[in-house]
Amino acid sequence: MLNESPRNRLATDPHRPQFHFLPPANWMNDPNGLIQWKGLYHLFYQYNPYGPFHGTIHWGHAVSDDMVHWKDLPIALAPTPGGPDAEGCWSGCAVNQDGVPTLAYTGVHPQVVCLATSSDDLVRWEKHPANPVIARPPEELGSHIQGQFRDPFVWKEHGSWHMLIGSKIEGQGGVVLHYRSVDLLHWDYLGILLQGDITQTKPFWTGTMWECPNFFKLGDQYVIFFSVQSEPRDLLYAVYYIGYYDGQQFTPSLQSRLVHGSSFYAPQIMQTNDGRVVMWGWLKEGRRQSAVMEAGWSGVMSLPITLTLMPEGTLRIEPVEELKSLRGEHWHFENLEITSGTAGALGNIRGGCLEIEAVFEPDAAAEFCIKLLCSPDGEEQTRLVYNCRQKRLIVEPNESSLSTVVDRDMHKAPLSLDANGELRLHIFLDRSVIEIFANGDTCLASRIYPTRPDSLGLELFARRGGAKVKSIKVWTLESIW
Ligand code: DQQ
């Protein structure tokens, strides 16, 4: 069809998610500039309008009145030839500077901090004539930073602007640098807010470089999160630290993975007018670049996720309530007994876009499983397994897609049963995306690529013991487009 929009052209691709945000076509990575402005939620994102690969990075833009349904807006930032962002407008954030919407972003190369402002409610943006407002890393860190200096995160505290920048110290690990300013233009370097140790391996390795820092208050605690890179190009995972902050020093008391699996990266928060901290992250593709080029698109945004504190002091990680508006057809079963080796039990539920809320009571030795995207002959299926002995939640991708995926490993999250011996799972399946929220504080995200159009079935299964399903609720979810 003549003049068909790219979003419509790709709509028939069976791997395109239906209720997760993604751009009309081409490449997307990090969420940027998340801000609620005059009631509307604005989502900017790292975008290459010229193809499904990282390069010529612009800021794409979409707007929503419910965080669920999005409308595409014109590209917000494009590289300026000869300017400090000539090779790309990399990640950054949005703030309200006394009524003026202002973006702080990374110009490359070298990596510098730039500003842009809007006078028409965030649609068109003017780059600041003073750019770059930070032209180089702090002198005192010298060459140890090796030019890795990016992803400004800005907030206001006691009348001053504060900024964090992701960076590294060669041979030592990732760092988060702390700056302060009265006008967003002139910045004083205050020091390192948090420093990694390249030799630390537990509870996780903190890599060689830290990207996309975020910092915010929850209750009487402070949370910092960032994404861990293993240079030159392994984007590993996002982690969070909770601790005490006195305006200068941040002293962590707890550290943990934010979302498990190898898909979720570079998250950013939005502080909403109703007081919520809502996070989006980039769900990377898990398939080979040749498959991505053929598809014509790459990258999906996670669901909007609220962050609060659990009574034990970890982060409670849950999808926003607004997603309930997408619920369609519904099934509800109670008190199902799943015996070892049996499958089935859910009748004829089928769908590639499903929400599932389930409460299980597994036997101590059991391996309990929900099979998703099953073909009628059982040849193809994606298994979500809980292993009681290993205390692990695992996504086992379907074997038939293994030739196209880069990461053949199963995606795992450590997970204990709750105090009642129960496992509570909240699952969102969206064609090639699966996000699982478990027992309040554990999240696992994965990309899966079924190969058959009839792989739509849903079944329960148990091995080496049985399980009781106290309750399982299933909904089909509607498309947001
Ligand atoms: N992606 C951006 C960088 C950031 C990285 C470039 C994280 O600013 O450090 O597209 O995925």
Short mmCIF file of C-alpha atoms and ligand atoms in Angstrom, two decimals:
data_model
loop_
_atom_site.label_atom_id
_atom_site.label_comp_id
_atom_site.label_asym_id
_atom_site.label_seq_id
_atom_site.Cartn_x
_atom_site.Cartn_y
_atom_site.Cartn_z
CA MET A 1 0.00 0.00 0.00
CA LEU A 2 1.29 3.49 -0.87
CA ASN A 3 2.26 5.74 2.07
CA GLU A 4 1.71 2.97 4.56
CA SER A 5 3.15 3.96 7.95
CA PRO A 6 6.11 1.90 9.20
CA ARG A 7 4.12 0.92 12.30
CA ASN A 8 1.33 -0.51 10.14
CA ARG A 9 3.80 -2.17 7.78
CA LEU A 10 5.38 -4.11 10.66
CA ALA A 11 2.08 -4.87 12.42
CA THR A 12 1.80 -8.38 10.96
CA ASP A 13 5.21 -9.48 12.31
CA PRO A 14 4.27 -12.25 14.81
CA HIS A 15 7.17 -11.27 17.10
CA ARG A 16 6.10 -7.60 17.45
CA PRO A 17 4.85 -7.00 21.00
CA GLN A 18 1.30 -5.64 21.20
CA PHE A 19 1.15 -3.97 24.61
CA HIS A 20 4.76 -2.92 25.18
CA PHE A 21 5.94 0.40 23.75
CA LEU A 22 8.27 0.25 20.78
CA PRO A 23 9.00 2.77 18.00
CA PRO A 24 7.31 2.59 14.59
CA ALA A 25 10.38 0.79 13.15
CA ASN A 26 14.19 0.63 13.32
CA TRP A 27 16.46 0.71 16.38
CA MET A 28 15.54 1.68 19.94
CA ASN A 29 17.60 1.39 23.10
CA ASP A 30 17.50 3.30 26.42
CA PRO A 31 14.45 5.16 27.77
CA ASN A 32 15.35 8.83 28.24
CA GLY A 33 13.88 12.08 29.59
CA LEU A 34 10.95 10.43 31.40
CA ILE A 35 8.74 13.22 32.73
CA GLN A 36 5.10 13.95 33.48
CA TRP A 37 4.30 17.35 32.00
CA LYS A 38 0.89 19.04 32.31
CA GLY A 39 -0.55 15.66 33.27
CA LEU A 40 0.80 13.76 30.23
CA TYR A 41 3.55 11.15 30.45
CA HIS A 42 6.45 11.73 28.06
CA LEU A 43 8.77 8.94 26.99
CA PHE A 44 11.89 9.74 24.97
CA TYR A 45 14.17 6.99 23.77
CA GLN A 46 17.47 6.34 22.04
CA TYR A 47 16.55 5.92 18.41
CA ASN A 48 18.24 5.33 15.05
CA PRO A 49 15.78 6.38 12.32
CA TYR A 50 18.00 4.83 9.61
CA GLY A 51 17.86 1.15 10.53
CA PRO A 52 17.58 -1.54 13.20
CA PHE A 53 21.14 -1.11 14.50
CA HIS A 54 22.88 1.22 16.97
CA GLY A 55 24.13 4.35 15.16
CA THR A 56 23.21 8.02 14.40
CA ILE A 57 21.44 8.14 17.73
CA HIS A 58 18.49 10.57 17.96
CA TRP A 59 15.88 10.98 20.71
CA GLY A 60 12.54 9.48 19.66
CA HIS A 61 9.45 10.71 21.51
CA ALA A 62 6.01 9.40 22.51
CA VAL A 63 3.28 10.68 24.82
CA SER A 64 0.55 8.99 26.86
CA ASP A 65 -2.24 9.90 29.22
CA ASP A 66 -2.17 6.54 31.05
CA MET A 67 1.41 5.14 30.69
CA VAL A 68 -0.09 2.30 28.63
CA HIS A 69 -1.35 3.72 25.30
CA TRP A 70 1.21 5.85 23.41
CA LYS A 71 1.10 8.33 20.56
CA ASP A 72 4.20 8.91 18.44
CA LEU A 73 5.52 12.48 18.38
CA PRO A 74 8.23 13.95 16.09
CA ILE A 75 11.88 13.15 16.81
CA ALA A 76 12.97 15.41 19.69
CA LEU A 77 16.75 15.57 19.24
CA ALA A 78 18.92 14.90 16.19
CA PRO A 79 22.72 15.18 15.97
CA THR A 80 23.84 18.68 14.81
CA PRO A 81 26.64 18.52 12.20
CA GLY A 82 29.72 20.26 13.62
CA GLY A 83 28.13 20.41 17.11
CA PRO A 84 29.15 18.66 20.33
CA ASP A 85 26.52 15.98 19.59
CA ALA A 86 27.49 15.54 15.91
CA GLU A 87 27.98 11.80 16.38
CA GLY A 88 24.88 11.21 18.46
CA CYS A 89 22.51 12.41 21.16
CA TRP A 90 23.06 9.73 23.77
CA SER A 91 21.18 9.14 26.99
CA GLY A 92 20.00 11.72 29.51
CA CYS A 93 17.04 13.00 31.49
CA ALA A 94 14.37 15.74 31.62
CA VAL A 95 13.74 18.29 34.38
CA ASN A 96 11.34 21.16 34.96
CA GLN A 97 13.53 24.29 35.31
CA ASP A 98 11.08 26.83 36.75
CA GLY A 99 8.49 26.00 34.10
CA VAL A 100 10.94 25.40 31.25
CA PRO A 101 11.20 21.76 30.13
CA THR A 102 14.91 21.02 29.93
CA LEU A 103 16.80 17.96 28.70
CA ALA A 104 20.31 17.11 29.91
CA TYR A 105 21.87 14.60 27.53
CA THR A 106 25.16 13.15 26.34
CA GLY A 107 26.73 14.59 23.19
CA VAL A 108 29.29 12.35 21.47
CA HIS A 109 32.27 12.17 20.70
CA PRO A 110 34.00 13.01 23.03
CA GLN A 111 31.27 12.34 25.60
CA VAL A 112 30.04 15.68 27.00
CA VAL A 113 26.94 17.05 28.74
CA CYS A 114 24.53 19.14 26.63
CA LEU A 115 21.19 20.88 27.34
CA ALA A 116 18.07 21.47 25.25
CA THR A 117 14.88 23.36 26.11
CA SER A 118 11.36 23.44 24.73
CA SER A 119 8.90 26.31 24.58
CA ASP A 120 6.00 24.36 23.07
CA ASP A 121 5.21 21.63 25.60
CA LEU A 122 8.06 19.28 24.70
CA VAL A 123 7.43 18.82 20.96
CA ARG A 124 10.25 20.96 19.50
CA TRP A 125 13.60 21.37 21.24
CA GLU A 126 16.32 24.03 21.01
CA LYS A 127 19.85 23.12 21.90
CA HIS A 128 21.47 25.49 24.37
CA PRO A 129 24.05 27.91 22.87
CA ALA A 130 26.37 27.16 25.84
CA ASN A 131 26.68 23.48 24.86
CA PRO A 132 28.55 21.51 25.97
CA VAL A 133 27.86 22.61 29.55
CA ILE A 134 30.38 20.03 30.80
CA ALA A 135 33.07 19.63 28.17
CA ARG A 136 35.31 17.05 29.84
CA PRO A 137 35.57 14.70 32.82
CA PRO A 138 37.00 16.09 36.11
CA GLU A 139 40.71 17.02 35.74
CA GLU A 140 41.62 15.17 38.92
CA LEU A 141 40.47 11.85 37.49
CA GLY A 142 42.69 12.50 34.49
CA SER A 143 43.06 9.80 31.89
CA HIS A 144 41.77 7.01 34.15
CA ILE A 145 38.24 7.65 32.88
CA GLN A 146 39.30 6.97 29.29
CA GLY A 147 36.59 9.21 27.87
CA GLN A 148 33.72 7.17 29.38
CA PHE A 149 31.56 9.98 30.78
CA ARG A 150 27.86 9.84 30.07
CA ASP A 151 24.13 9.65 30.88
CA PRO A 152 23.46 12.71 33.11
CA PHE A 153 20.74 12.20 35.75
CA VAL A 154 19.61 15.50 37.32
CA TRP A 155 17.47 16.31 40.39
CA LYS A 156 16.82 19.30 42.64
CA GLU A 157 17.85 19.26 46.29
CA HIS A 158 17.65 22.19 48.75
CA GLY A 159 17.43 24.72 45.90
CA SER A 160 20.45 23.38 43.95
CA TRP A 161 20.63 21.12 40.93
CA HIS A 162 22.54 17.88 41.39
CA MET A 163 23.77 15.61 38.60
CA LEU A 164 25.13 12.08 38.42
CA ILE A 165 27.25 10.86 35.52
CA GLY A 166 28.16 7.24 34.73
CA SER A 167 31.86 6.56 34.32
CA LYS A 168 34.79 4.30 35.24
CA ILE A 169 38.28 4.27 36.63
CA GLU A 170 40.51 2.06 34.54
CA GLY A 171 41.57 -1.06 36.42
CA GLN A 172 39.29 -0.31 39.40
CA GLY A 173 35.70 -0.48 38.10
CA GLY A 174 32.61 1.64 37.48
CA VAL A 175 31.95 4.95 39.23
CA VAL A 176 29.10 7.43 39.59
CA LEU A 177 30.31 11.05 39.56
CA HIS A 178 28.43 13.77 41.49
CA TYR A 179 28.06 17.43 40.39
CA ARG A 180 26.14 20.48 41.65
CA SER A 181 24.90 23.65 39.93
CA VAL A 182 22.69 26.67 40.60
CA ASP A 183 21.60 27.18 36.98
CA LEU A 184 22.14 23.87 35.09
CA LEU A 185 24.86 25.67 33.08
CA HIS A 186 27.82 25.89 35.49
CA TRP A 187 28.65 22.67 37.29
CA ASP A 188 30.97 21.98 40.23
CA TYR A 189 32.38 18.49 40.58
CA LEU A 190 31.72 17.22 44.12
CA GLY A 191 33.40 13.80 43.91
CA ILE A 192 32.59 10.14 43.43
CA LEU A 193 29.18 9.21 44.90
CA LEU A 194 29.69 5.47 44.49
CA GLN A 195 32.65 3.42 43.32
CA GLY A 196 32.74 -0.19 42.12
CA ASP A 197 35.40 -2.79 42.80
CA ILE A 198 36.33 -4.76 39.72
CA THR A 199 37.37 -7.72 41.92
CA GLN A 200 33.96 -8.02 43.64
CA THR A 201 32.02 -11.06 42.46
CA LYS A 202 29.23 -11.35 45.07
CA PRO A 203 26.31 -10.84 45.00
CA PHE A 204 27.24 -10.00 41.37
CA TRP A 205 30.18 -8.74 39.33
CA THR A 206 29.96 -4.95 38.98
CA GLY A 207 31.79 -4.80 35.64
CA THR A 208 34.25 -2.22 34.29
CA MET A 209 31.96 0.75 33.54
CA TRP A 210 28.65 2.04 34.99
CA GLU A 211 26.02 3.58 32.72
CA CYS A 212 22.71 5.36 33.16
CA PRO A 213 22.72 6.15 36.92
CA ASN A 214 19.42 7.06 38.65
CA PHE A 215 19.05 8.32 42.23
CA PHE A 216 15.91 8.89 44.33
CA LYS A 217 14.42 8.82 47.78
CA LEU A 218 12.02 6.06 48.88
CA GLY A 219 10.67 6.45 52.41
CA ASP A 220 13.67 7.38 54.54
CA GLN A 221 16.10 5.50 52.28
CA TYR A 222 17.92 6.45 49.08
CA VAL A 223 18.16 4.22 46.05
CA ILE A 224 20.80 4.40 43.35
CA PHE A 225 20.66 2.19 40.30
CA PHE A 226 22.80 1.92 37.20
CA SER A 227 23.64 -0.51 34.41
CA VAL A 228 26.79 -2.58 34.47
CA GLN A 229 28.91 -2.79 31.36
CA SER A 230 31.79 -5.13 30.70
CA GLU A 231 33.77 -3.22 28.11
CA PRO A 232 34.04 -3.00 25.24
CA ARG A 233 30.45 -3.95 24.48
CA ASP A 234 28.84 -6.42 26.88
CA LEU A 235 25.81 -4.71 28.41
CA LEU A 236 25.33 -6.97 31.42
CA TYR A 237 22.48 -5.95 33.76
CA ALA A 238 20.96 -3.25 35.95
CA VAL A 239 21.65 -3.28 39.71
CA TYR A 240 20.45 -1.23 42.67
CA TYR A 241 21.93 -0.14 45.99
CA ILE A 242 19.82 1.10 48.91
CA GLY A 243 21.42 3.19 51.62
CA TYR A 244 21.90 6.44 53.50
CA TYR A 245 22.71 9.78 51.83
CA ASP A 246 23.76 12.92 53.73
CA GLY A 247 23.95 15.30 50.76
CA GLN A 248 27.60 14.41 50.03
CA GLN A 249 28.17 10.72 50.76
CA PHE A 250 26.01 7.74 49.85
CA THR A 251 26.56 4.74 52.14
CA PRO A 252 24.96 1.58 50.75
CA SER A 253 23.53 -1.03 53.08
CA LEU A 254 22.08 -3.43 50.48
CA GLN A 255 22.80 -4.29 46.85
CA SER A 256 20.80 -6.44 44.44
CA ARG A 257 20.01 -7.13 40.79
CA LEU A 258 17.09 -4.99 39.61
CA VAL A 259 15.64 -7.30 36.93
CA HIS A 260 17.04 -10.75 36.21
CA GLY A 261 17.74 -12.26 32.79
CA SER A 262 19.91 -10.75 30.09
CA SER A 263 17.30 -8.59 28.35
CA PHE A 264 16.59 -5.65 30.68
CA TYR A 265 19.08 -2.75 30.58
CA ALA A 266 19.51 1.01 31.03
CA PRO A 267 16.31 1.67 33.06
CA GLN A 268 15.22 5.15 34.02
CA ILE A 269 12.59 6.41 36.48
CA MET A 270 9.76 8.91 36.18
CA GLN A 271 8.49 10.59 39.36
CA THR A 272 4.75 10.95 38.73
CA ASN A 273 2.56 13.76 40.06
CA ASP A 274 0.71 11.26 42.28
CA GLY A 275 3.99 10.41 44.06
CA ARG A 276 4.93 7.14 42.37
CA VAL A 277 8.40 6.14 41.19
CA VAL A 278 7.80 4.38 37.86
CA MET A 279 10.61 2.70 35.93
CA TRP A 280 10.98 1.66 32.30
CA GLY A 281 13.92 -0.31 30.91
CA TRP A 282 15.11 -1.34 27.47
CA LEU A 283 14.43 -5.00 26.60
CA LYS A 284 17.22 -5.88 24.18
CA GLU A 285 16.76 -8.31 21.29
CA GLY A 286 18.06 -11.80 21.99
CA ARG A 287 18.42 -12.85 18.36
CA ARG A 288 21.20 -12.57 15.85
CA GLN A 289 21.72 -9.31 13.96
CA SER A 290 20.85 -10.98 10.63
CA ALA A 291 17.38 -11.84 12.04
CA VAL A 292 17.03 -8.29 13.40
CA MET A 293 17.93 -6.74 10.02
CA GLU A 294 15.36 -8.94 8.33
CA ALA A 295 12.70 -7.93 10.89
CA GLY A 296 13.43 -4.19 10.46
CA TRP A 297 13.09 -3.32 14.14
CA SER A 298 15.06 -3.84 17.33
CA GLY A 299 14.33 -3.15 21.01
CA VAL A 300 11.19 -2.95 23.17
CA MET A 301 10.43 -0.90 26.27
CA SER A 302 9.61 -2.85 29.45
CA LEU A 303 6.22 -2.40 31.05
CA PRO A 304 5.96 0.59 33.40
CA ILE A 305 7.08 -0.77 36.78
CA THR A 306 6.51 0.85 40.20
CA LEU A 307 9.27 0.80 42.80
CA THR A 308 8.46 0.88 46.52
CA LEU A 309 10.12 -0.58 49.60
CA MET A 310 9.35 -4.08 50.94
CA PRO A 311 9.13 -4.39 54.77
CA GLU A 312 12.50 -6.24 54.67
CA GLY A 313 14.11 -3.24 52.96
CA THR A 314 14.49 -4.59 49.41
CA LEU A 315 12.70 -3.06 46.42
CA ARG A 316 9.15 -4.07 45.69
CA ILE A 317 8.92 -4.31 41.88
CA GLU A 318 5.42 -4.38 40.39
CA PRO A 319 3.69 -3.47 37.12
CA VAL A 320 1.52 -0.32 37.27
CA GLU A 321 -2.20 -0.71 37.97
CA GLU A 322 -3.08 1.08 34.72
CA LEU A 323 -2.25 -2.09 32.75
CA LYS A 324 -5.51 -3.63 33.98
CA SER A 325 -7.30 -1.52 31.36
CA LEU A 326 -5.97 -3.91 28.69
CA ARG A 327 -7.66 -6.99 30.12
CA GLY A 328 -10.02 -8.87 27.77
CA GLU A 329 -11.25 -12.46 27.94
CA HIS A 330 -10.82 -14.01 31.38
CA TRP A 331 -10.45 -17.47 32.98
CA HIS A 332 -10.16 -18.34 36.66
CA PHE A 333 -9.34 -21.74 38.20
CA GLU A 334 -8.93 -22.63 41.87
CA ASN A 335 -7.46 -25.54 43.81
CA LEU A 336 -6.00 -27.52 40.92
CA GLU A 337 -3.79 -30.48 41.84
CA ILE A 338 -0.92 -31.02 39.42
CA THR A 339 0.64 -34.44 39.83
CA SER A 340 4.11 -35.39 38.71
CA GLY A 341 4.39 -36.00 34.98
CA THR A 342 0.96 -34.69 34.08
CA ALA A 343 0.29 -31.77 31.79
CA GLY A 344 -2.73 -29.77 30.81
CA ALA A 345 -5.43 -28.65 33.30
CA LEU A 346 -6.23 -25.27 31.78
CA GLY A 347 -8.64 -26.28 29.04
CA ASN A 348 -8.36 -24.41 25.79
CA ILE A 349 -6.73 -21.16 26.72
CA ARG A 350 -4.66 -19.88 23.80
CA GLY A 351 -2.91 -16.63 23.17
CA GLY A 352 0.35 -14.83 22.42
CA CYS A 353 -0.61 -11.82 24.57
CA LEU A 354 -1.63 -12.97 28.05
CA GLU A 355 -1.55 -11.83 31.66
CA ILE A 356 -1.43 -14.60 34.27
CA GLU A 357 -1.73 -14.26 38.04
CA ALA A 358 -1.04 -17.52 39.85
CA VAL A 359 -0.49 -18.74 43.41
CA PHE A 360 1.24 -22.12 43.75
CA GLU A 361 2.04 -24.39 46.69
CA PRO A 362 4.69 -26.73 45.29
CA ASP A 363 6.05 -29.92 46.94
CA ALA A 364 9.51 -29.41 48.40
CA ALA A 365 11.25 -31.43 45.69
CA ALA A 366 9.13 -30.47 42.74
CA GLU A 367 9.92 -28.73 39.54
CA PHE A 368 6.83 -26.85 38.63
CA CYS A 369 6.22 -25.37 35.23
CA ILE A 370 3.94 -23.22 33.14
CA LYS A 371 4.27 -23.98 29.47
CA LEU A 372 3.59 -20.98 27.27
CA LEU A 373 3.30 -20.63 23.53
CA CYS A 374 2.82 -24.41 23.06
CA SER A 375 2.14 -25.78 19.61
CA PRO A 376 -0.80 -28.26 19.52
CA ASP A 377 1.59 -31.21 18.95
CA GLY A 378 3.82 -30.07 21.84
CA GLU A 379 6.87 -29.75 19.57
CA GLU A 380 7.37 -26.07 20.39
CA GLN A 381 6.92 -24.45 23.78
CA THR A 382 8.55 -21.95 26.15
CA ARG A 383 8.79 -23.24 29.71
CA LEU A 384 8.66 -21.11 32.81
CA VAL A 385 10.01 -23.43 35.51
CA TYR A 386 10.27 -23.07 39.26
CA ASN A 387 12.82 -25.43 40.79
CA CYS A 388 12.12 -25.80 44.53
CA ARG A 389 15.42 -27.45 45.39
CA GLN A 390 17.56 -24.88 43.59
CA LYS A 391 15.19 -22.04 44.56
CA ARG A 392 15.27 -20.70 41.03
CA LEU A 393 12.84 -19.37 38.48
CA ILE A 394 13.92 -20.24 34.95
CA VAL A 395 12.76 -19.35 31.44
CA GLU A 396 13.68 -22.17 29.07
CA PRO A 397 13.33 -20.91 25.49
CA ASN A 398 11.84 -23.17 22.85
CA GLU A 399 14.38 -25.37 21.11
CA SER A 400 13.24 -24.45 17.60
CA SER A 401 14.30 -20.81 18.04
CA LEU A 402 17.81 -21.64 19.21
CA SER A 403 19.33 -21.20 15.76
CA THR A 404 18.37 -17.51 15.72
CA VAL A 405 19.16 -16.52 19.31
CA VAL A 406 22.47 -15.08 20.44
CA ASP A 407 22.18 -16.05 24.07
CA ARG A 408 21.33 -19.75 24.32
CA ASP A 409 21.48 -19.73 28.11
CA MET A 410 18.33 -20.15 30.13
CA HIS A 411 17.30 -17.02 31.96
CA LYS A 412 17.25 -17.48 35.73
CA ALA A 413 16.36 -15.61 38.90
CA PRO A 414 17.03 -16.75 42.48
CA LEU A 415 13.66 -16.98 44.21
CA SER A 416 12.48 -18.44 47.53
CA LEU A 417 8.94 -19.41 48.39
CA ASP A 418 7.27 -16.79 50.58
CA ALA A 419 6.66 -17.15 54.33
CA ASN A 420 3.52 -19.24 53.60
CA GLY A 421 5.43 -21.67 51.36
CA GLU A 422 3.75 -20.13 48.32
CA LEU A 423 4.96 -18.85 45.01
CA ARG A 424 3.07 -15.88 43.58
CA LEU A 425 3.71 -15.19 39.91
CA HIS A 426 2.44 -12.32 37.81
CA ILE A 427 3.32 -13.01 34.20
CA PHE A 428 3.02 -10.81 31.12
CA LEU A 429 3.49 -12.60 27.81
CA ASP A 430 3.63 -10.37 24.76
CA ARG A 431 4.68 -12.48 21.77
CA SER A 432 8.52 -12.15 21.93
CA VAL A 433 8.57 -10.64 25.44
CA ILE A 434 8.00 -12.32 28.78
CA GLU A 435 8.15 -10.36 32.05
CA ILE A 436 7.58 -12.19 35.33
CA PHE A 437 7.01 -10.47 38.68
CA ALA A 438 7.43 -12.95 41.53
CA ASN A 439 6.66 -12.69 45.25
CA GLY A 440 6.81 -8.88 45.14
CA ASP A 441 10.54 -8.28 44.90
CA THR A 442 11.81 -10.45 42.05
CA CYS A 443 11.51 -9.68 38.35
CA LEU A 444 12.75 -11.74 35.41
CA ALA A 445 12.53 -10.53 31.81
CA SER A 446 13.30 -12.51 28.72
CA ARG A 447 12.96 -12.41 24.93
CA ILE A 448 11.62 -15.51 23.17
CA TYR A 449 11.10 -16.16 19.48
CA PRO A 450 8.55 -18.89 18.73
CA THR A 451 8.75 -20.08 15.13
CA ARG A 452 5.24 -21.47 14.54
CA PRO A 453 2.03 -19.44 14.16
CA ASP A 454 0.08 -22.11 16.06
CA SER A 455 2.33 -21.95 19.15
CA LEU A 456 -0.30 -20.33 21.36
CA GLY A 457 -1.26 -22.94 23.99
CA LEU A 458 -0.97 -22.70 27.78
CA GLU A 459 -0.43 -25.71 30.11
CA LEU A 460 0.65 -26.58 33.63
CA PHE A 461 3.21 -29.28 34.33
CA ALA A 462 5.08 -30.77 37.31
CA ARG A 463 8.13 -33.04 37.60
CA ARG A 464 9.62 -34.93 40.60
CA GLY A 465 6.65 -34.12 42.82
CA GLY A 466 3.38 -32.28 42.51
CA ALA A 467 2.00 -28.85 43.12
CA LYS A 468 -1.23 -27.30 44.21
CA VAL A 469 -2.42 -24.33 42.24
CA LYS A 470 -4.43 -22.33 44.76
CA SER A 471 -5.53 -19.91 42.10
CA ILE A 472 -4.72 -19.10 38.51
CA LYS A 473 -6.28 -16.17 36.68
CA VAL A 474 -5.64 -15.58 33.00
CA TRP A 475 -6.60 -12.66 30.79
CA THR A 476 -6.00 -11.96 27.13
CA LEU A 477 -4.52 -8.48 26.78
CA GLU A 478 -5.49 -6.04 24.06
CA SER A 479 -3.12 -4.20 21.78
CA ILE A 480 -2.18 -0.63 22.77
CA TRP A 481 -2.04 0.53 19.13
N1 DQQ B 1 23.29 3.71 25.60
C1 DQQ B 1 23.50 5.10 25.27
C2 DQQ B 1 24.55 5.58 26.23
C3 DQQ B 1 24.39 4.65 27.38
C4 DQQ B 1 24.12 3.35 26.71
C5 DQQ B 1 23.92 5.24 23.86
C6 DQQ B 1 23.44 2.33 27.59
O1 DQQ B 1 24.37 6.92 26.57
O2 DQQ B 1 25.50 4.66 28.20
O3 DQQ B 1 22.88 4.88 22.98
O4 DQQ B 1 22.73 1.38 26.86
#
